[in-house]
XYZ file of N, CA and C in Angstrom:
804
model
N 220.655 94.303 130.591
C 221.040 95.908 131.288
C 221.202 95.075 132.845
N 220.427 94.147 133.586
C 220.577 93.667 134.523
C 222.003 93.184 135.056
N 222.636 92.141 133.895
C 223.812 91.942 133.717
C 224.948 92.881 134.001
N 224.902 93.067 133.132
C 225.847 94.454 132.687
C 226.434 95.290 133.934
N 225.282 95.638 134.584
C 225.241 96.846 135.647
C 225.189 96.113 136.883
N 225.167 94.787 137.212
C 225.373 93.719 138.542
C 224.302 94.268 139.230
N 222.845 94.246 138.945
C 221.853 94.281 139.652
C 221.100 93.198 139.722
N 220.398 93.003 140.621
C 219.076 91.789 141.112
C 217.630 91.864 140.735
N 217.411 93.334 140.631
C 216.129 93.395 140.324
C 216.045 94.787 139.875
N 215.419 94.959 138.910
C 214.553 96.571 138.569
C 213.490 96.548 138.550
N 213.015 97.597 139.981
C 211.551 97.725 140.341
C 211.086 98.967 139.672
N 210.224 99.163 139.283
C 208.938 99.658 138.232
C 208.145 100.328 138.480
N 207.073 101.374 138.283
C 205.765 101.418 138.792
C 205.019 101.531 137.228
N 203.910 102.608 136.838
C 203.882 103.566 135.619
C 202.278 102.623 135.048
N 202.238 101.130 135.317
C 201.188 100.101 134.908
C 200.485 99.721 136.027
N 199.135 99.867 135.674
C 198.120 99.014 136.912
C 198.393 97.726 136.796
N 198.469 97.118 137.974
C 198.713 96.060 138.314
C 197.582 95.266 139.660
N 196.636 94.703 139.009
C 195.083 94.652 139.677
C 195.678 93.825 141.333
N 196.473 92.920 140.750
C 197.087 92.407 142.424
C 198.012 93.094 142.952
N 198.579 94.322 142.655
C 199.373 95.114 143.442
C 200.628 95.334 142.975
N 201.051 94.420 142.665
C 202.558 93.933 142.320
C 202.739 92.677 141.317
N 203.246 92.796 140.214
C 203.713 92.021 139.366
C 205.399 91.500 138.909
N 205.709 90.438 139.103
C 207.324 89.795 138.674
C 207.375 89.397 136.964
N 208.134 89.783 136.458
C 208.764 89.724 135.186
C 209.586 89.062 134.904
N 210.196 88.473 133.702
C 211.109 88.178 133.067
C 212.148 87.298 134.160
N 211.893 85.955 134.585
C 212.593 85.413 135.837
C 212.542 86.187 136.723
N 211.748 87.046 137.457
C 212.038 87.838 138.660
C 213.066 89.060 138.649
N 213.465 89.208 137.340
C 214.532 90.146 137.077
C 213.711 91.792 137.184
N 212.391 91.529 137.028
C 211.883 92.896 137.173
C 210.111 93.041 138.058
N 210.010 94.008 138.581
C 208.740 93.829 139.307
C 207.994 95.224 139.105
N 206.797 95.409 138.707
C 206.087 96.350 138.809
C 205.245 96.571 140.265
N 205.150 97.890 140.472
C 204.917 98.008 141.889
C 203.566 98.999 141.646
N 202.365 98.842 142.211
C 201.353 99.937 142.307
C 200.681 100.034 143.185
N 200.883 101.226 143.806
C 200.412 101.788 144.991
C 199.431 102.784 144.794
N 198.318 102.826 144.141
C 196.957 103.604 144.266
C 195.751 102.629 144.289
N 195.592 102.065 145.309
C 194.499 100.961 145.090
C 192.982 101.958 144.722
N 192.388 100.766 144.293
C 190.880 101.238 143.192
C 191.013 102.638 142.534
N 192.348 102.427 141.752
C 192.392 103.151 140.961
C 191.370 104.114 140.152
N 191.464 105.716 140.147
C 190.795 106.820 139.587
C 188.843 106.375 140.305
N 189.252 105.440 141.507
C 187.934 105.620 142.573
C 187.398 104.276 141.728
N 187.765 103.850 140.542
C 186.502 102.865 139.786
C 187.387 101.202 139.548
N 188.831 101.380 139.766
C 189.101 99.953 139.151
C 189.128 98.915 140.081
N 189.133 99.043 141.170
C 188.668 97.827 142.321
C 190.217 96.947 142.482
N 191.092 97.684 141.942
C 192.266 97.054 142.064
C 193.089 96.974 143.877
N 193.829 96.193 143.990
C 194.787 96.092 145.214
C 196.415 97.057 144.872
N 196.779 97.509 146.267
C 198.153 98.233 146.260
C 198.952 97.690 146.621
N 199.692 97.814 146.390
C 201.171 97.238 147.406
C 202.110 98.243 147.421
N 203.596 98.022 148.516
C 204.517 98.824 148.662
C 205.517 97.645 148.916
N 206.569 97.634 148.395
C 207.784 96.653 148.218
C 209.310 96.883 149.289
N 208.577 96.166 150.592
C 210.128 95.932 151.562
C 210.807 95.554 150.961
N 212.442 95.863 151.002
C 213.650 95.652 150.903
C 214.572 95.415 152.647
N 214.481 94.346 152.843
C 215.072 94.485 154.264
C 216.832 94.666 153.860
N 217.261 94.090 152.836
C 218.579 94.059 151.703
C 218.367 93.822 150.584
N 219.412 93.631 149.423
C 219.475 93.378 148.464
C 218.619 91.942 148.002
N 218.791 91.411 149.136
C 218.187 89.826 148.571
C 216.761 89.393 148.866
N 216.494 90.131 150.387
C 214.867 89.901 150.856
C 214.178 90.995 150.591
N 212.695 90.420 149.971
C 211.796 91.538 149.783
C 210.656 91.052 150.190
N 209.955 91.904 150.367
C 208.318 91.543 150.494
C 207.364 92.693 150.184
N 206.176 91.601 149.354
C 205.455 93.037 149.348
C 204.166 93.235 150.044
N 203.674 93.919 150.468
C 202.720 94.722 151.665
C 201.517 95.404 150.576
N 200.498 94.348 150.955
C 199.466 94.742 150.256
C 198.376 95.693 150.824
N 197.358 96.596 150.592
C 196.354 97.533 151.043
C 195.419 97.935 150.021
N 194.270 98.116 150.511
C 193.054 98.387 149.523
C 192.706 100.077 150.138
N 191.696 100.450 149.162
C 191.441 101.970 149.549
C 190.761 101.838 150.547
N 190.842 103.615 151.394
C 190.388 103.684 152.526
C 188.876 103.822 151.990
N 188.305 102.992 152.758
C 186.800 103.540 152.622
C 186.213 105.335 152.819
N 185.183 105.573 151.875
C 184.921 106.998 152.110
C 184.545 107.380 153.429
N 183.924 106.433 154.251
C 183.684 107.247 155.850
C 184.646 107.005 156.563
N 186.016 106.852 156.045
C 187.090 106.781 157.125
C 188.133 107.886 156.332
N 187.706 108.621 155.122
C 188.563 109.243 154.532
C 188.970 110.951 155.857
N 189.419 110.421 156.819
C 189.398 111.693 157.827
C 191.014 112.122 157.949
N 191.349 113.527 157.874
C 192.648 113.813 158.222
C 192.982 113.681 159.599
N 194.671 113.027 160.012
C 194.948 113.029 161.256
C 196.353 113.265 161.237
N 196.712 114.412 160.409
C 197.393 115.256 160.705
C 197.653 116.251 161.443
N 198.527 117.341 161.626
C 198.771 118.499 162.661
C 198.090 119.347 162.010
N 197.580 120.490 162.640
C 196.691 121.849 162.658
C 197.427 122.815 163.239
N 197.550 123.934 162.713
C 197.956 124.955 163.359
C 197.042 125.888 163.544
N 196.723 126.392 164.435
C 196.027 127.591 164.666
C 196.143 128.567 165.464
N 196.122 129.632 165.056
C 196.642 131.172 165.037
C 195.747 132.067 164.891
N 195.704 132.917 166.004
C 194.615 134.072 165.513
C 194.610 134.909 164.126
N 195.970 135.305 163.931
C 195.963 136.424 162.608
C 196.499 135.529 161.367
N 197.681 135.009 161.146
C 198.191 134.233 160.015
C 199.759 134.549 159.918
N 200.737 134.385 159.160
C 201.832 134.221 158.850
C 202.760 135.218 158.973
N 203.862 135.535 159.000
C 204.948 136.137 159.270
C 205.900 136.186 158.411
N 206.555 137.154 157.562
C 207.666 136.871 156.748
C 208.944 136.246 157.456
N 208.872 136.758 158.884
C 210.272 136.128 159.612
C 210.087 135.154 160.367
N 208.930 134.374 159.786
C 208.560 133.004 160.445
C 208.967 131.831 159.113
N 209.532 130.793 159.631
C 209.862 129.883 158.376
C 209.338 128.308 159.011
N 209.324 128.156 160.199
C 209.387 127.268 161.096
C 208.741 127.050 162.011
N 208.038 126.415 162.839
C 207.534 126.424 163.862
C 208.041 126.670 165.093
N 209.791 125.922 164.982
C 210.407 125.979 166.332
C 210.744 127.567 166.125
N 210.524 128.467 165.390
C 210.212 129.796 165.570
C 209.309 130.587 166.302
N 208.547 130.252 166.207
C 207.150 130.348 166.948
C 207.347 129.826 168.528
N 208.009 128.593 168.728
C 208.349 127.917 169.809
C 209.208 129.131 170.855
N 209.944 129.657 170.327
C 211.240 130.614 170.899
C 210.743 131.905 170.939
N 209.313 132.258 170.632
C 209.144 133.612 170.921
C 208.718 133.978 172.465
N 209.263 135.280 172.773
C 209.049 135.517 174.165
C 207.420 136.398 174.122
N 206.500 135.564 174.344
C 205.367 135.844 174.790
C 204.907 137.018 176.187
N 206.087 136.865 176.920
C 205.328 137.431 178.095
C 205.662 139.150 177.956
N 205.130 139.715 177.509
C 205.080 141.037 176.997
C 203.727 141.648 176.500
N 203.917 142.737 176.508
C 202.854 143.459 175.190
C 202.901 142.839 173.881
N 201.976 142.763 173.133
C 202.085 142.711 171.525
C 203.010 143.760 170.934
N 203.843 143.636 170.082
C 204.715 144.798 169.932
C 204.000 145.034 168.404
N 204.691 146.385 168.190
C 203.757 146.676 166.658
C 204.505 146.224 165.369
N 205.501 145.342 165.635
C 206.235 144.686 164.421
C 206.627 143.614 164.858
N 206.955 142.883 163.663
C 207.653 141.596 163.922
C 207.242 140.384 163.979
N 207.440 139.374 164.013
C 206.734 138.029 164.293
C 205.663 137.796 164.597
N 206.232 138.454 166.319
C 204.777 138.187 167.297
C 203.546 138.679 166.960
N 203.936 140.203 166.286
C 202.885 140.971 166.101
C 202.085 140.697 164.563
N 203.022 139.677 163.710
C 202.478 139.138 162.394
C 200.965 138.133 163.062
N 201.830 137.184 163.813
C 200.724 136.073 163.987
C 199.555 136.541 164.409
N 199.207 137.670 164.792
C 198.109 137.922 166.014
C 197.197 138.873 164.695
N 197.970 139.706 163.756
C 197.291 140.580 162.918
C 197.313 140.724 161.503
N 198.214 139.254 161.136
C 198.065 139.308 159.300
C 196.666 138.732 158.996
N 196.623 138.939 157.719
C 194.961 137.987 157.437
C 195.552 137.711 155.886
N 195.054 136.737 155.622
C 194.672 135.852 154.322
C 194.029 136.749 153.427
N 194.979 136.762 151.930
C 194.121 137.827 150.983
C 194.800 137.057 149.692
N 193.479 137.469 148.870
C 193.900 137.322 147.299
C 195.081 138.430 146.792
N 196.421 137.829 147.101
C 197.418 138.901 146.756
C 198.795 137.517 146.425
N 199.564 138.406 145.698
C 200.757 137.613 144.872
C 201.494 136.920 146.127
N 201.859 137.820 147.122
C 203.006 137.237 147.838
C 202.507 137.864 149.563
N 203.421 138.853 149.682
C 203.264 139.799 150.861
C 202.626 141.205 150.143
N 201.853 141.800 151.249
C 201.521 142.873 150.822
C 201.110 143.861 152.283
N 200.845 145.275 152.318
C 200.840 145.992 153.351
C 199.351 145.789 153.717
N 199.279 145.878 154.931
C 197.894 145.187 155.748
C 197.394 146.683 156.296
N 195.802 146.959 155.480
C 195.229 148.302 155.823
C 194.965 148.314 157.520
N 195.445 146.903 158.471
C 194.966 147.224 159.773
C 196.151 148.125 160.529
N 197.452 148.535 159.331
C 198.514 149.176 160.089
C 199.201 148.471 160.983
N 199.407 147.024 161.067
C 199.794 145.840 161.608
C 200.035 144.572 160.901
N 200.709 144.037 161.003
C 201.031 142.538 160.287
C 200.916 142.902 159.160
N 200.507 141.816 157.693
C 200.770 141.711 156.631
C 199.164 141.250 156.034
N 199.289 141.145 155.017
C 198.520 140.530 153.897
C 198.920 139.112 153.067
N 198.863 138.190 153.390
C 199.505 137.054 152.522
C 198.958 136.175 151.912
N 199.460 135.897 150.589
C 198.514 134.961 149.396
C 199.106 133.671 149.733
N 198.414 132.858 148.655
C 198.591 131.719 148.707
C 200.018 131.186 148.195
N 200.630 131.955 147.641
C 202.124 131.787 147.106
C 202.872 131.844 148.333
N 202.552 132.597 149.569
C 203.517 132.359 150.521
C 203.506 131.082 151.502
N 202.339 130.522 151.585
C 202.449 129.115 151.892
C 203.108 128.432 151.128
N 203.178 128.004 149.918
C 203.361 127.078 148.763
C 204.864 127.189 148.183
N 204.996 128.479 148.196
C 206.415 128.544 147.406
C 207.720 128.545 148.280
N 207.506 128.976 149.696
C 208.477 128.664 150.501
C 208.869 127.105 150.506
N 207.768 126.245 150.583
C 208.084 125.122 150.779
C 208.786 124.592 149.331
N 208.030 124.563 148.492
C 208.971 124.200 146.976
C 210.395 124.668 146.555
N 210.706 126.107 146.960
C 211.741 126.280 147.048
C 212.655 125.687 147.682
N 212.464 125.258 149.193
C 213.363 124.674 150.059
C 213.489 123.085 149.791
N 212.518 122.428 148.981
C 212.574 121.379 148.446
C 213.478 121.161 147.195
N 213.370 122.217 146.644
C 214.235 122.179 145.314
C 215.798 122.299 145.804
N 215.870 123.142 146.967
C 217.597 123.216 147.114
C 218.093 121.950 147.755
N 217.253 120.679 148.179
C 217.706 119.893 148.846
C 217.966 118.995 147.327
N 217.029 119.029 146.436
C 216.923 118.161 145.525
C 217.851 118.446 144.745
N 218.611 119.828 144.584
C 219.913 119.869 143.455
C 220.826 119.182 143.687
N 220.919 118.907 145.464
C 221.898 118.082 145.774
C 221.986 116.584 145.414
N 220.685 116.140 144.923
C 220.632 114.522 144.899
C 221.220 114.138 143.381
N 221.780 113.028 142.682
C 222.024 112.348 141.844
C 220.895 112.348 140.721
N 221.296 111.961 139.501
C 220.207 111.135 138.896
C 219.915 109.655 139.304
N 220.750 109.142 139.647
C 220.585 107.953 140.146
C 220.937 108.002 141.641
N 220.040 108.003 142.383
C 220.382 108.532 143.857
C 220.424 107.090 144.706
N 221.833 106.935 145.501
C 221.601 105.780 146.293
C 220.932 105.890 147.567
N 220.262 105.082 147.820
C 219.215 104.850 148.867
C 220.044 103.233 149.764
N 220.208 103.399 151.131
C 220.234 102.103 151.671
C 219.657 101.421 152.115
N 219.417 100.221 151.937
C 218.528 99.187 152.682
C 218.427 99.220 154.214
N 217.400 98.835 154.660
C 216.001 98.319 154.347
C 215.003 99.678 154.034
N 214.551 99.368 152.719
C 213.666 100.244 151.823
C 212.437 100.096 151.747
N 211.644 100.706 151.783
C 209.823 100.713 151.105
C 209.845 101.066 150.119
N 209.489 100.404 148.735
C 209.290 101.335 147.569
C 207.727 101.373 146.985
N 207.401 102.297 146.724
C 206.209 102.261 146.142
C 205.891 102.965 144.896
N 204.712 102.520 144.470
C 204.375 103.171 142.890
C 203.627 104.440 143.025
N 202.770 104.210 141.597
C 201.803 105.625 141.469
C 200.868 105.663 142.447
N 200.822 107.068 142.827
C 199.817 107.586 144.053
C 198.775 108.171 143.247
N 198.800 109.025 142.402
C 197.903 109.649 141.619
C 196.816 110.329 142.150
N 197.361 111.240 143.334
C 196.570 112.304 143.739
C 195.535 111.585 144.830
N 195.600 110.335 145.528
C 194.836 109.806 146.389
C 195.183 109.632 147.379
N 195.132 111.252 147.970
C 195.945 111.179 149.424
C 195.401 110.357 150.610
N 194.256 109.998 150.795
C 193.790 109.379 151.631
C 194.404 107.606 151.604
N 194.397 107.200 150.531
C 194.959 106.105 150.077
C 196.763 105.990 150.539
N 197.257 107.555 150.144
C 199.010 107.691 150.567
C 198.413 107.401 151.920
N 197.887 108.277 152.752
C 198.184 107.737 154.583
C 197.580 106.323 154.815
N 196.803 105.713 154.055
C 196.649 104.010 154.351
C 197.962 103.480 153.965
N 199.016 103.937 152.832
C 199.867 103.439 152.531
C 200.825 103.842 153.791
N 200.833 104.649 154.743
C 202.068 104.979 155.992
C 201.841 104.325 156.757
N 200.192 103.853 156.989
C 199.789 102.981 158.228
C 200.340 101.607 157.149
N 200.534 101.419 156.568
C 200.710 100.092 156.350
C 202.677 99.606 156.330
N 203.147 100.937 155.830
C 204.260 100.718 155.715
C 205.096 101.176 156.932
N 204.441 101.896 157.688
C 205.155 102.588 158.617
C 205.373 104.007 158.563
N 205.892 104.513 159.689
C 205.672 106.555 159.287
C 207.081 106.937 159.032
N 207.377 108.010 158.076
C 208.543 108.808 158.082
C 208.654 109.280 159.256
N 210.057 109.228 159.863
C 211.500 108.577 159.211
C 211.648 107.215 159.856
N 210.507 106.751 160.649
C 210.918 105.130 161.124
C 211.181 104.275 159.844
N 210.351 104.409 158.655
C 210.682 103.677 157.649
C 211.367 104.655 157.020
N 212.151 103.861 155.917
C 212.496 104.824 154.679
C 211.834 104.529 153.288
N 211.643 105.224 152.532
C 210.940 105.304 151.402
C 211.651 105.609 150.055
N 210.945 105.272 149.021
C 211.365 105.534 147.681
C 209.821 105.300 146.874
N 209.563 106.645 146.442
C 208.051 106.798 145.829
C 209.008 107.069 144.149
N 208.202 106.013 143.073
C 208.643 105.913 141.704
C 207.718 107.198 140.926
N 207.380 108.079 141.835
C 206.682 109.100 140.628
C 205.130 109.040 140.270
N 204.647 109.524 139.546
C 202.853 109.875 139.133
C 202.451 110.182 140.612
N 202.783 111.106 141.382
C 202.315 111.415 142.443
C 200.676 112.333 142.194
N 200.647 113.101 140.949
C 199.593 113.479 140.491
C 198.695 113.287 139.534
N 197.755 113.950 139.546
C 196.476 113.624 138.058
C 195.641 112.389 138.329
N 194.864 112.581 137.961
C 193.402 111.465 137.866
C 192.510 111.659 139.471
N 193.576 111.562 140.646
C 193.110 111.690 141.354
C 191.857 112.860 142.177
N 191.561 113.011 143.167
C 190.784 114.274 143.416
C 191.722 115.110 144.439
N 193.220 114.774 144.932
C 193.747 115.277 145.980
C 195.386 115.338 145.649
N 195.408 115.781 143.862
C 196.746 115.664 144.017
C 197.748 116.951 144.499
N 196.982 117.872 144.669
C 197.888 119.071 145.530
C 198.343 118.547 146.915
N 197.266 118.150 147.292
C 197.369 117.566 149.214
C 198.583 116.563 148.981
N 198.264 115.479 148.513
C 199.446 114.590 147.756
C 200.712 114.898 147.904
N 200.922 115.776 146.830
C 202.269 115.967 146.435
C 202.877 117.249 147.668
N 201.888 118.035 148.078
C 202.398 118.815 148.533
C 202.825 118.045 150.427
N 201.949 117.044 150.367
C 202.376 116.288 151.710
C 203.957 115.573 151.843
N 204.101 114.975 150.642
C 205.062 114.495 149.918
C 206.455 115.211 150.330
N 206.072 116.488 149.785
C 207.225 117.435 150.096
C 207.562 118.174 151.373
N 206.491 117.688 152.238
C 206.818 118.499 153.681
C 207.642 116.882 154.325
N 207.132 115.876 153.846
C 207.870 115.247 154.730
C 209.432 114.920 153.842
N 209.454 115.431 152.625
C 210.988 115.340 151.924
C 211.698 116.612 152.814
N 211.142 117.778 153.186
C 211.751 118.948 153.888
C 212.225 118.705 155.046
N 211.492 117.630 155.830
C 211.749 117.382 157.282
C 212.619 116.200 157.617
N 212.352 115.148 156.578
C 213.318 114.116 156.539
C 214.071 113.909 155.234
N 214.696 114.642 154.541
C 215.479 114.498 153.005
C 215.964 113.245 153.351
N 216.519 112.373 154.087
C 217.136 111.738 153.975
C 216.448 110.088 154.106
N 214.991 110.457 154.327
C 214.596 109.300 154.615
C 213.360 108.849 153.935
N 213.278 110.188 152.630
C 212.246 109.862 151.562
C 213.005 110.484 150.235
N 212.956 109.559 149.302
C 213.253 109.744 148.015
C 212.113 109.630 147.089
N 212.103 110.721 145.937
C 210.700 111.350 145.231
C 211.419 111.048 143.849
N 211.074 110.405 142.948
C 211.421 110.260 141.621
C 210.330 110.695 140.574
N 211.072 111.044 139.513
C 209.824 111.756 138.696
C 209.116 110.684 137.768
N 208.113 110.683 137.503
C 207.395 109.777 136.674
C 206.715 110.742 135.419
N 206.120 110.442 134.751
C 205.694 110.947 133.350
C 204.568 111.666 133.822
N 203.822 111.492 134.786
C 203.136 112.786 135.048
C 203.538 114.201 135.754
N 204.664 113.779 136.637
C 205.452 115.006 136.803
C 205.799 115.738 135.687
N 204.965 116.327 134.545
C 205.078 117.263 133.528
C 204.072 118.310 133.193
N 204.571 119.570 133.196
C 203.709 120.702 132.563
C 202.520 119.906 131.599
N 202.893 119.639 130.669
C 202.153 119.336 129.714
C 201.380 118.023 129.928
N 201.684 117.283 130.820
C 200.735 115.967 131.106
C 199.634 116.399 132.244
N 200.138 117.506 132.882
C 199.506 117.807 133.988
C 198.400 119.017 133.465
N 198.280 119.424 132.566
C 197.200 120.363 131.728
C 196.164 119.438 131.455
N 196.629 118.316 130.979
C 195.184 117.253 130.160
C 195.097 116.137 131.227
N 195.499 116.065 132.464
C 194.862 114.683 133.251
C 194.584 115.188 134.651
N 194.145 116.944 134.893
C 193.636 117.175 136.037
C 194.487 117.971 136.869
N 195.786 117.948 137.503
C 196.526 118.833 138.087
C 196.090 120.122 138.216
N 196.273 120.664 136.688
C 196.393 122.219 136.649
C 194.620 122.580 137.037
N 194.052 121.968 136.344
C 192.463 122.069 136.827
C 192.225 121.997 138.187
N 192.884 121.107 138.906
C 192.694 121.328 140.188
C 193.005 122.150 140.974
N 194.606 122.916 140.690
C 194.928 123.959 141.446
C 194.096 125.175 141.182
N 193.701 125.387 139.741
C 192.879 126.394 139.456
C 191.746 126.616 140.174
N 190.943 125.525 140.286
C 189.761 125.310 141.326
C 190.202 125.558 142.632
N 191.151 125.216 143.137
C 191.114 125.297 144.751
C 191.859 126.605 145.099
N 192.636 127.448 143.995
C 193.468 128.634 144.426
C 192.398 129.548 143.599
N 192.074 129.710 142.850
C 191.323 130.136 141.359
C 192.707 130.835 140.549
N 193.887 130.305 140.412
C 194.796 130.583 139.733
C 195.824 129.477 139.770
N 196.670 129.699 138.779
C 197.555 128.285 138.823
C 199.179 128.412 139.219
N 198.805 129.882 140.349
C 200.666 129.628 141.122
C 201.279 128.610 141.638
N 200.280 127.709 142.758
C 200.282 126.545 143.073
C 201.001 125.118 142.308
N 200.367 125.643 141.045
C 200.781 124.426 140.136
C 202.251 124.929 139.369
N 202.351 126.143 139.172
C 203.629 126.590 138.620
C 204.763 126.020 139.897
N 204.563 126.455 141.203
C 205.667 126.263 141.899
C 206.039 124.792 142.188
N 204.775 123.750 142.161
C 205.041 122.269 141.881
C 205.742 121.723 140.748
N 205.558 122.555 139.417
C 206.129 122.052 138.492
C 207.549 122.568 138.390
N 207.710 123.730 139.016
C 209.222 123.829 139.505
C 210.038 122.601 140.185
N 209.249 122.222 141.309
C 209.895 120.787 141.871
C 210.059 119.787 140.709
N 209.145 119.541 140.022
C 208.966 118.531 138.962
C 210.538 118.272 138.285
N 210.761 119.459 137.842
C 211.917 119.695 137.236
C 213.303 119.112 137.952
N 213.219 119.443 139.488
C 214.163 119.117 139.742
C 214.387 117.372 140.596
N 213.382 116.580 140.477
C 213.022 115.506 140.804
C 214.244 114.346 139.908
N 214.825 113.665 140.897
C 215.596 112.561 140.064
C 214.808 111.720 139.493
N 215.362 110.646 138.363
C 215.167 109.825 137.636
C 214.925 108.326 138.145
N 216.212 108.293 139.126
C 216.513 106.776 139.447
C 217.136 106.865 140.841
N 216.930 105.605 141.174
C 217.568 105.469 142.820
C 217.718 103.745 143.027
């Protein structure tokens, strides 16, 4: 297969490697594993594989983040009320003319009047201003946007070097953050993630959502491949479905994510 298709190397994930990576078959194939201390008990090292070009490759190793350092360092949006159906990006908030009395309707009004509620999407607010909004609003928009991006990708998505290739993550969100500290942030570093973003770890929803946000913001700097765990059947067995049920009280977030699963490409 390597000879017929003029390839130098096949890079894959899927199997736990305690050393983080493993070359096989006269170094024609390498397994990259990016979930350190897999399932919080295996004690393994993780790795990413950096390709400066097709001939130059460098594995970078990293260990699991200690429990005492598992802190969020990403941005937080603070707002008095909530969200608005008229606002999809922070840039739209930045352009609001705030030197005025709060209007009775519109985006400015919604930001100070809206409330989160256990509703399917948007609902009329009993306050008489703003909206009631549910978890579907925050999740569905992101998933739909990324699906539109993925529609434009091919089954074998071309990616230029330099690129950093990553293996399984399996819901280990804080170790994903350590991966980016090791390999460099997006968009400074170009990434390929080879699937298995969810299941087994405690933070599959946060892990996959974060990767989707990066894909939405820098679609040409991060490529997401489908793994065997990006599946409705598998995620109902190995934890992701139950995690969504526990965190949201329903399966809506799981449904939105599985819609994205169906659009992920299979190779790069």
